PDB file of C-alpha atoms and ligand atoms in Angstrom:
ATOM      1  CA  MET A 264      29.584 141.910  24.145  1.00  0.00           C
ATOM      2  CA  LYS A 265      26.325 140.989  25.776  1.00  0.00           C
ATOM      3  CA  VAL A 266      23.253 142.016  23.821  1.00  0.00           C
ATOM      4  CA  ILE A 267      20.769 144.145  25.754  1.00  0.00           C
ATOM      5  CA  ASP A 268      17.179 142.891  25.616  1.00  0.00           C
ATOM      6  CA  VAL A 269      14.311 145.335  25.691  1.00  0.00           C
ATOM      7  CA  LEU A 270      10.639 144.424  26.171  1.00  0.00           C
ATOM      8  CA  VAL A 271       7.791 146.750  25.195  1.00  0.00           C
ATOM      9  CA  LEU A 272       4.161 146.154  26.166  1.00  0.00           C
ATOM     10  CA  SER A 273       1.855 147.903  23.722  1.00  0.00           C
ATOM     11  CA  PRO A 274      -1.911 147.641  24.460  1.00  0.00           C
ATOM     12  CA  HIS A 275      -2.780 148.624  20.891  1.00  0.00           C
ATOM     13  CA  PRO A 276      -0.533 148.269  17.865  1.00  0.00           C
ATOM     14  CA  ASP A 277       0.522 151.938  17.624  1.00  0.00           C
ATOM     15  CA  ASP A 278       0.932 152.754  21.352  1.00  0.00           C
ATOM     16  CA  ASP A 279       4.586 151.696  21.352  1.00  0.00           C
ATOM     17  CA  VAL A 280       5.337 154.028  18.433  1.00  0.00           C
ATOM     18  CA  ILE A 281       3.647 157.004  20.124  1.00  0.00           C
ATOM     19  CA  GLY A 282       4.996 156.304  23.620  1.00  0.00           C
ATOM     20  CA  CYS A 283       8.530 155.105  22.998  1.00  0.00           C
ATOM     21  CA  GLY A 284       9.114 154.699  19.243  1.00  0.00           C
ATOM     22  CA  GLY A 285      12.151 156.991  19.330  1.00  0.00           C
ATOM     23  CA  SER A 286      13.648 155.098  22.267  1.00  0.00           C
ATOM     24  CA  ILE A 287      13.030 151.770  20.507  1.00  0.00           C
ATOM     25  CA  ALA A 288      14.877 153.005  17.405  1.00  0.00           C
ATOM     26  CA  LYS A 289      17.686 154.304  19.643  1.00  0.00           C
ATOM     27  CA  HIS A 290      18.034 150.954  21.451  1.00  0.00           C
ATOM     28  CA  VAL A 291      18.157 149.150  18.100  1.00  0.00           C
ATOM     29  CA  ARG A 292      20.820 151.581  16.850  1.00  0.00           C
ATOM     30  CA  ALA A 293      22.879 150.758  19.953  1.00  0.00           C
ATOM     31  CA  GLY A 294      22.654 147.032  19.160  1.00  0.00           C
ATOM     32  CA  ALA A 295      19.813 145.998  21.491  1.00  0.00           C
ATOM     33  CA  ARG A 296      17.193 143.382  20.682  1.00  0.00           C
ATOM     34  CA  VAL A 297      13.685 144.759  21.071  1.00  0.00           C
ATOM     35  CA  THR A 298      10.632 142.549  21.577  1.00  0.00           C
ATOM     36  CA  VAL A 299       7.182 144.140  21.346  1.00  0.00           C
ATOM     37  CA  VAL A 300       4.194 142.374  22.922  1.00  0.00           C
ATOM     38  CA  ILE A 301       0.712 143.272  21.710  1.00  0.00           C
ATOM     39  CA  PRO A 302      -2.300 141.774  23.489  1.00  0.00           C
ATOM     40  CA  ALA A 303      -4.996 140.703  21.055  1.00  0.00           C
ATOM     41  CA  GLY A 304      -7.542 143.297  22.100  1.00  0.00           C
ATOM     42  CA  ARG A 305      -8.137 144.830  18.731  1.00  0.00           C
ATOM     43  CA  GLU A 306     -11.765 143.715  18.483  1.00  0.00           C
ATOM     44  CA  ARG A 307     -12.596 146.115  21.317  1.00  0.00           C
ATOM     45  CA  SER A 308     -11.210 149.122  19.503  1.00  0.00           C
ATOM     46  CA  MET A 309     -13.628 151.648  18.054  1.00  0.00           C
ATOM     47  CA  LEU A 310     -11.921 151.627  14.694  1.00  0.00           C
ATOM     48  CA  ALA A 311     -11.792 147.870  14.483  1.00  0.00           C
ATOM     49  CA  GLU A 312     -15.007 147.409  12.514  1.00  0.00           C
ATOM     50  CA  SER A 313     -13.986 149.592   9.627  1.00  0.00           C
ATOM     51  CA  TYR A 314     -10.665 147.884   8.871  1.00  0.00           C
ATOM     52  CA  PRO A 315      -9.942 144.268   8.121  1.00  0.00           C
ATOM     53  CA  GLY A 316      -7.510 142.512  10.452  1.00  0.00           C
ATOM     54  CA  GLU A 317      -4.978 142.011   7.659  1.00  0.00           C
ATOM     55  CA  THR A 318      -4.692 145.759   7.058  1.00  0.00           C
ATOM     56  CA  PHE A 319      -3.814 146.355  10.685  1.00  0.00           C
ATOM     57  CA  GLU A 320      -1.468 143.393  10.715  1.00  0.00           C
ATOM     58  CA  ALA A 321       0.415 144.664   7.675  1.00  0.00           C
ATOM     59  CA  GLU A 322       0.626 148.167   9.165  1.00  0.00           C
ATOM     60  CA  THR A 323       1.999 146.790  12.443  1.00  0.00           C
ATOM     61  CA  ASP A 324       4.635 144.770  10.590  1.00  0.00           C
ATOM     62  CA  ALA A 325       5.674 147.813   8.560  1.00  0.00           C
ATOM     63  CA  ALA A 326       5.942 150.008  11.681  1.00  0.00           C
ATOM     64  CA  ASN A 327       7.997 147.349  13.488  1.00  0.00           C
ATOM     65  CA  ASN A 328      10.338 147.076  10.511  1.00  0.00           C
ATOM     66  CA  MET A 329      10.717 150.841  10.430  1.00  0.00           C
ATOM     67  CA  LEU A 330      11.801 150.900  14.097  1.00  0.00           C
ATOM     68  CA  GLY A 331      13.968 147.785  13.767  1.00  0.00           C
ATOM     69  CA  VAL A 332      11.953 145.663  16.199  1.00  0.00           C
ATOM     70  CA  HIS A 333      13.497 142.204  16.488  1.00  0.00           C
ATOM     71  CA  ARG A 334      10.325 140.312  17.336  1.00  0.00           C
ATOM     72  CA  CYS A 335       6.650 141.141  17.749  1.00  0.00           C
ATOM     73  CA  VAL A 336       4.521 138.787  19.848  1.00  0.00           C
ATOM     74  CA  LYS A 337       0.757 139.016  19.462  1.00  0.00           C
ATOM     75  CA  LEU A 338      -0.915 137.354  22.428  1.00  0.00           C
ATOM     76  CA  THR A 339      -4.191 135.549  22.064  1.00  0.00           C
ATOM     77  CA  ALA A 340      -5.541 135.541  25.626  1.00  0.00           C
ATOM     78  CA  PRO A 341      -8.369 138.001  26.338  1.00  0.00           C
ATOM     79  CA  PHE A 342      -7.283 141.249  27.940  1.00  0.00           C
ATOM     80  CA  GLY A 343      -8.883 144.562  28.800  1.00  0.00           C
ATOM     81  CA  ASP A 344     -10.629 143.347  31.920  1.00  0.00           C
ATOM     82  CA  LEU A 345      -9.705 144.619  35.345  1.00  0.00           C
ATOM     83  CA  PRO A 346      -8.320 142.673  37.088  1.00  0.00           C
ATOM     84  CA  PRO A 347      -6.533 141.119  34.126  1.00  0.00           C
ATOM     85  CA  ASP A 348      -7.404 137.669  32.880  1.00  0.00           C
ATOM     86  CA  ARG A 349      -5.186 134.896  34.297  1.00  0.00           C
ATOM     87  CA  GLY A 350      -4.429 133.467  30.883  1.00  0.00           C
ATOM     88  CA  PHE A 351      -3.134 136.826  29.759  1.00  0.00           C
ATOM     89  CA  LEU A 352      -0.921 137.114  32.859  1.00  0.00           C
ATOM     90  CA  THR A 353       0.490 133.640  32.291  1.00  0.00           C
ATOM     91  CA  GLU A 354       1.370 134.499  28.690  1.00  0.00           C
ATOM     92  CA  LEU A 355       3.101 137.670  29.856  1.00  0.00           C
ATOM     93  CA  VAL A 356       5.130 135.830  32.499  1.00  0.00           C
ATOM     94  CA  LYS A 357       6.222 133.247  29.919  1.00  0.00           C
ATOM     95  CA  ILE A 358       7.405 135.856  27.454  1.00  0.00           C
ATOM     96  CA  MET A 359       9.175 137.874  30.185  1.00  0.00           C
ATOM     97  CA  ARG A 360      11.058 134.803  31.382  1.00  0.00           C
ATOM     98  CA  GLU A 361      11.995 133.985  27.818  1.00  0.00           C
ATOM     99  CA  VAL A 362      13.195 137.492  26.887  1.00  0.00           C
ATOM    100  CA  ARG A 363      14.726 138.318  30.330  1.00  0.00           C
ATOM    101  CA  PRO A 364      14.753 142.040  29.534  1.00  0.00           C
ATOM    102  CA  GLN A 365      17.089 144.613  31.047  1.00  0.00           C
ATOM    103  CA  VAL A 366      14.713 147.412  30.085  1.00  0.00           C
ATOM    104  CA  VAL A 367      10.881 147.248  30.063  1.00  0.00           C
ATOM    105  CA  TYR A 368       8.404 149.800  28.680  1.00  0.00           C
ATOM    106  CA  LEU A 369       4.678 149.864  29.462  1.00  0.00           C
ATOM    107  CA  PRO A 370       1.914 152.523  29.651  1.00  0.00           C
ATOM    108  CA  HIS A 371       2.333 154.873  32.626  1.00  0.00           C
ATOM    109  CA  ALA A 372       0.339 154.524  35.858  1.00  0.00           C
ATOM    110  CA  ASP A 373      -1.979 157.482  35.300  1.00  0.00           C
ATOM    111  CA  ASP A 374      -3.130 156.774  31.763  1.00  0.00           C
ATOM    112  CA  ASP A 375      -6.930 156.806  31.983  1.00  0.00           C
ATOM    113  CA  ASP A 376      -7.574 154.613  28.933  1.00  0.00           C
ATOM    114  CA  LEU A 377      -9.001 151.406  30.449  1.00  0.00           C
ATOM    115  CA  GLU A 378      -7.040 149.076  28.204  1.00  0.00           C
ATOM    116  CA  HIS A 379      -3.806 150.970  28.845  1.00  0.00           C
ATOM    117  CA  GLN A 380      -4.513 150.710  32.580  1.00  0.00           C
ATOM    118  CA  ALA A 381      -5.133 146.990  32.262  1.00  0.00           C
ATOM    119  CA  VAL A 382      -1.797 146.481  30.490  1.00  0.00           C
ATOM    120  CA  HIS A 383       0.014 148.668  33.042  1.00  0.00           C
ATOM    121  CA  GLN A 384      -1.379 146.598  35.929  1.00  0.00           C
ATOM    122  CA  ALA A 385      -0.905 143.253  34.207  1.00  0.00           C
ATOM    123  CA  GLY A 386       2.634 144.243  33.199  1.00  0.00           C
ATOM    124  CA  LEU A 387       3.650 145.022  36.787  1.00  0.00           C
ATOM    125  CA  THR A 388       1.980 141.899  38.162  1.00  0.00           C
ATOM    126  CA  ALA A 389       3.661 139.727  35.519  1.00  0.00           C
ATOM    127  CA  LEU A 390       7.033 141.379  36.280  1.00  0.00           C
ATOM    128  CA  ARG A 391       6.706 140.431  39.947  1.00  0.00           C
ATOM    129  CA  THR A 392       5.652 136.879  39.109  1.00  0.00           C
ATOM    130  CA  ALA A 393       8.385 136.418  36.488  1.00  0.00           C
ATOM    131  CA  GLN A 394      11.025 137.343  39.123  1.00  0.00           C
ATOM    132  CA  SER A 395       9.571 135.129  41.823  1.00  0.00           C
ATOM    133  CA  GLN A 396      11.670 132.120  42.864  1.00  0.00           C
ATOM    134  CA  PHE A 397       8.472 130.514  44.096  1.00  0.00           C
ATOM    135  CA  VAL A 398       6.785 130.253  40.721  1.00  0.00           C
ATOM    136  CA  HIS A 399       8.305 127.283  38.933  1.00  0.00           C
ATOM    137  CA  ARG A 400       6.100 127.013  35.903  1.00  0.00           C
ATOM    138  CA  HIS A 401       6.714 128.926  32.677  1.00  0.00           C
ATOM    139  CA  GLY A 402      10.511 128.972  32.792  1.00  0.00           C
ATOM    140  CA  LEU A 403      13.211 130.077  35.237  1.00  0.00           C
ATOM    141  CA  ALA A 404      12.840 133.148  37.441  1.00  0.00           C
ATOM    142  CA  MET A 405      14.292 136.173  35.681  1.00  0.00           C
ATOM    143  CA  PRO A 406      16.564 138.812  37.217  1.00  0.00           C
ATOM    144  CA  ALA A 407      15.034 142.229  37.929  1.00  0.00           C
ATOM    145  CA  PRO A 408      15.259 144.529  34.906  1.00  0.00           C
ATOM    146  CA  LYS A 409      17.556 147.533  35.363  1.00  0.00           C
ATOM    147  CA  LEU A 410      14.877 149.937  34.256  1.00  0.00           C
ATOM    148  CA  VAL A 411      11.072 149.803  34.030  1.00  0.00           C
ATOM    149  CA  LEU A 412       9.619 152.854  32.310  1.00  0.00           C
ATOM    150  CA  GLY A 413       6.036 154.081  31.961  1.00  0.00           C
ATOM    151  CA  TYR A 414       5.457 155.818  28.616  1.00  0.00           C
ATOM    152  CA  GLU A 415       2.839 158.403  27.649  1.00  0.00           C
ATOM    153  CA  VAL A 416       0.463 157.900  24.732  1.00  0.00           C
ATOM    154  CA  TRP A 417      -2.111 160.685  24.481  1.00  0.00           C
ATOM    155  CA  ALA A 418      -2.361 161.161  28.259  1.00  0.00           C
ATOM    156  CA  PRO A 419       0.792 163.216  28.979  1.00  0.00           C
ATOM    157  CA  LEU A 420       2.593 162.710  32.277  1.00  0.00           C
ATOM    158  CA  SER A 421       2.386 165.580  34.754  1.00  0.00           C
ATOM    159  CA  ARG A 422       5.568 164.325  36.425  1.00  0.00           C
ATOM    160  CA  PHE A 423       8.358 162.307  34.879  1.00  0.00           C
ATOM    161  CA  GLN A 424      11.749 161.084  36.061  1.00  0.00           C
ATOM    162  CA  TYR A 425      13.439 159.943  32.869  1.00  0.00           C
ATOM    163  CA  VAL A 426      14.117 161.786  29.600  1.00  0.00           C
ATOM    164  CA  GLU A 427      15.415 160.345  26.335  1.00  0.00           C
ATOM    165  CA  ASP A 428      16.734 162.653  23.620  1.00  0.00           C
ATOM    166  CA  ILE A 429      15.321 161.323  20.336  1.00  0.00           C
ATOM    167  CA  GLY A 430      16.522 164.076  18.012  1.00  0.00           C
ATOM    168  CA  ALA A 431      18.305 161.559  15.770  1.00  0.00           C
ATOM    169  CA  GLN A 432      15.312 159.177  15.792  1.00  0.00           C
ATOM    170  CA  LEU A 433      12.456 161.635  15.316  1.00  0.00           C
ATOM    171  CA  GLU A 434      11.986 161.050  11.583  1.00  0.00           C
ATOM    172  CA  THR A 435      12.064 157.267  12.080  1.00  0.00           C
ATOM    173  CA  LYS A 436       9.400 157.587  14.778  1.00  0.00           C
ATOM    174  CA  VAL A 437       7.180 159.769  12.567  1.00  0.00           C
ATOM    175  CA  ALA A 438       7.708 157.380   9.626  1.00  0.00           C
ATOM    176  CA  ALA A 439       6.688 154.438  11.858  1.00  0.00           C
ATOM    177  CA  MET A 440       3.504 156.313  12.794  1.00  0.00           C
ATOM    178  CA  ARG A 441       2.805 156.892   9.100  1.00  0.00           C
ATOM    179  CA  CYS A 442       2.785 153.114   8.600  1.00  0.00           C
ATOM    180  CA  TYR A 443      -0.606 153.190  10.378  1.00  0.00           C
ATOM    181  CA  GLN A 444      -2.347 154.713   7.390  1.00  0.00           C
ATOM    182  CA  SER A 445      -5.760 153.483   8.577  1.00  0.00           C
ATOM    183  CA  GLN A 446      -5.400 155.679  11.693  1.00  0.00           C
ATOM    184  CA  LEU A 447      -4.150 158.710   9.793  1.00  0.00           C
ATOM    185  CA  ASN A 448      -7.340 158.816   7.733  1.00  0.00           C
ATOM    186  CA  HIS A 449      -9.098 160.037  10.860  1.00  0.00           C
ATOM    187  CA  ARG A 450      -6.545 162.468  12.256  1.00  0.00           C
ATOM    188  CA  SER A 451      -2.944 163.517  11.601  1.00  0.00           C
ATOM    189  CA  TRP A 452      -1.492 161.425  14.404  1.00  0.00           C
ATOM    190  CA  ASP A 453       1.928 161.643  12.750  1.00  0.00           C
ATOM    191  CA  GLU A 454       1.879 165.395  13.391  1.00  0.00           C
ATOM    192  CA  GLY A 455       0.717 164.676  16.956  1.00  0.00           C
ATOM    193  CA  VAL A 456       3.748 162.426  17.458  1.00  0.00           C
ATOM    194  CA  ARG A 457       6.069 165.137  16.148  1.00  0.00           C
ATOM    195  CA  GLY A 458       4.362 167.784  18.302  1.00  0.00           C
ATOM    196  CA  LEU A 459       4.558 165.784  21.530  1.00  0.00           C
ATOM    197  CA  ALA A 460       8.273 165.082  20.973  1.00  0.00           C
ATOM    198  CA  ALA A 461       8.917 168.779  20.231  1.00  0.00           C
ATOM    199  CA  TYR A 462       7.018 169.811  23.379  1.00  0.00           C
ATOM    200  CA  ARG A 463       9.020 167.357  25.487  1.00  0.00           C
ATOM    201  CA  GLY A 464      12.284 168.532  23.905  1.00  0.00           C
ATOM    202  CA  LEU A 465      11.392 172.138  24.580  1.00  0.00           C
ATOM    203  CA  ILE A 466      10.475 171.783  28.243  1.00  0.00           C
ATOM    204  CA  THR A 467      13.334 169.431  29.126  1.00  0.00           C
ATOM    205  CA  SER A 468      16.271 170.956  27.226  1.00  0.00           C
ATOM    206  CA  GLY A 469      15.037 174.065  25.488  1.00  0.00           C
ATOM    207  CA  GLY A 470      14.650 172.476  22.068  1.00  0.00           C
ATOM    208  CA  GLY A 471      15.023 169.344  19.964  1.00  0.00           C
ATOM    209  CA  TYR A 472      12.900 166.230  20.475  1.00  0.00           C
ATOM    210  CA  ALA A 473      12.458 163.960  23.462  1.00  0.00           C
ATOM    211  CA  GLU A 474      10.389 161.209  25.052  1.00  0.00           C
ATOM    212  CA  VAL A 475       9.719 161.311  28.785  1.00  0.00           C
ATOM    213  CA  PHE A 476       8.926 158.462  31.164  1.00  0.00           C
ATOM    214  CA  GLN A 477       7.756 157.569  34.618  1.00  0.00           C
ATOM    215  CA  VAL A 478      10.327 155.387  36.401  1.00  0.00           C
ATOM    216  CA  LEU A 479       8.638 152.332  37.893  1.00  0.00           C
ATOM    217  CA  SER A 480      10.111 149.900  40.381  1.00  0.00           C
ATOM    218  CA  PRO A 481      12.057 147.057  38.702  1.00  0.00           C
ATOM    219  CA  ALA A 482      10.499 144.754  41.282  1.00  0.00           C
ATOM    220  CA  GLY A 483       7.124 145.334  39.637  1.00  0.00           C
ATOM    221  CA  GLY A 484       5.465 148.069  41.634  1.00  0.00           C
ATOM    222  CA  ARG A 485       4.908 151.766  41.446  1.00  0.00           C
ATOM    223  CA  ARG A 486       7.732 153.952  42.710  1.00  0.00           C
ATOM    224  CA  ASP A 487       6.621 157.352  44.004  1.00  0.00           C
TER     225      ASP A 487
HETATM  226 ZN1   ZN B 265      -3.840 152.432  22.933  1.00  0.00          ZN
END
């Protein structure tokens, strides 16, 4: 049986947990290999000064273990600028061509956080480049992923085209969020994660827990 590869772009270490942590755990349960890519933009974060890098690193590792993430790649190129830095794009293309994912997750198109926007844009640009037969560097052109999904962090989607029932993964998702203890000292984000999933479950199927997504074009563009 062919193993499904899933690629998740997470601007900040906990965005993947909030946006698609339940779906990640569900993919892993179904036998998929999940790779999470985190750009090294932590120094720009407001909370960065008060916590040493190692604390964050250890929390990220614990959250990834909780979800069953196969591999976490922390990029070193600068990111956060619009348009995205070329070095960052190149690193993304390389990792995409290496992983050759069937499913890709990235922040949705209407997230107004500047760093989330930058990763959304860079993700789509890198997807196009990684599929291009005309770009010969950084590995072989990859086939188009079957599904490219935009996830919501704390900027909920007003319209969505894809729903994932995460009833069986909810506690794993909340536990992964609790690995980020440094963030929970400020606010109960774990309760936020539970609340968002309950809200999505309620409006999509009358109860339970869900994650919702914007469906983006596998070719690397926005699909309206
Ligand atoms: Zn973020």
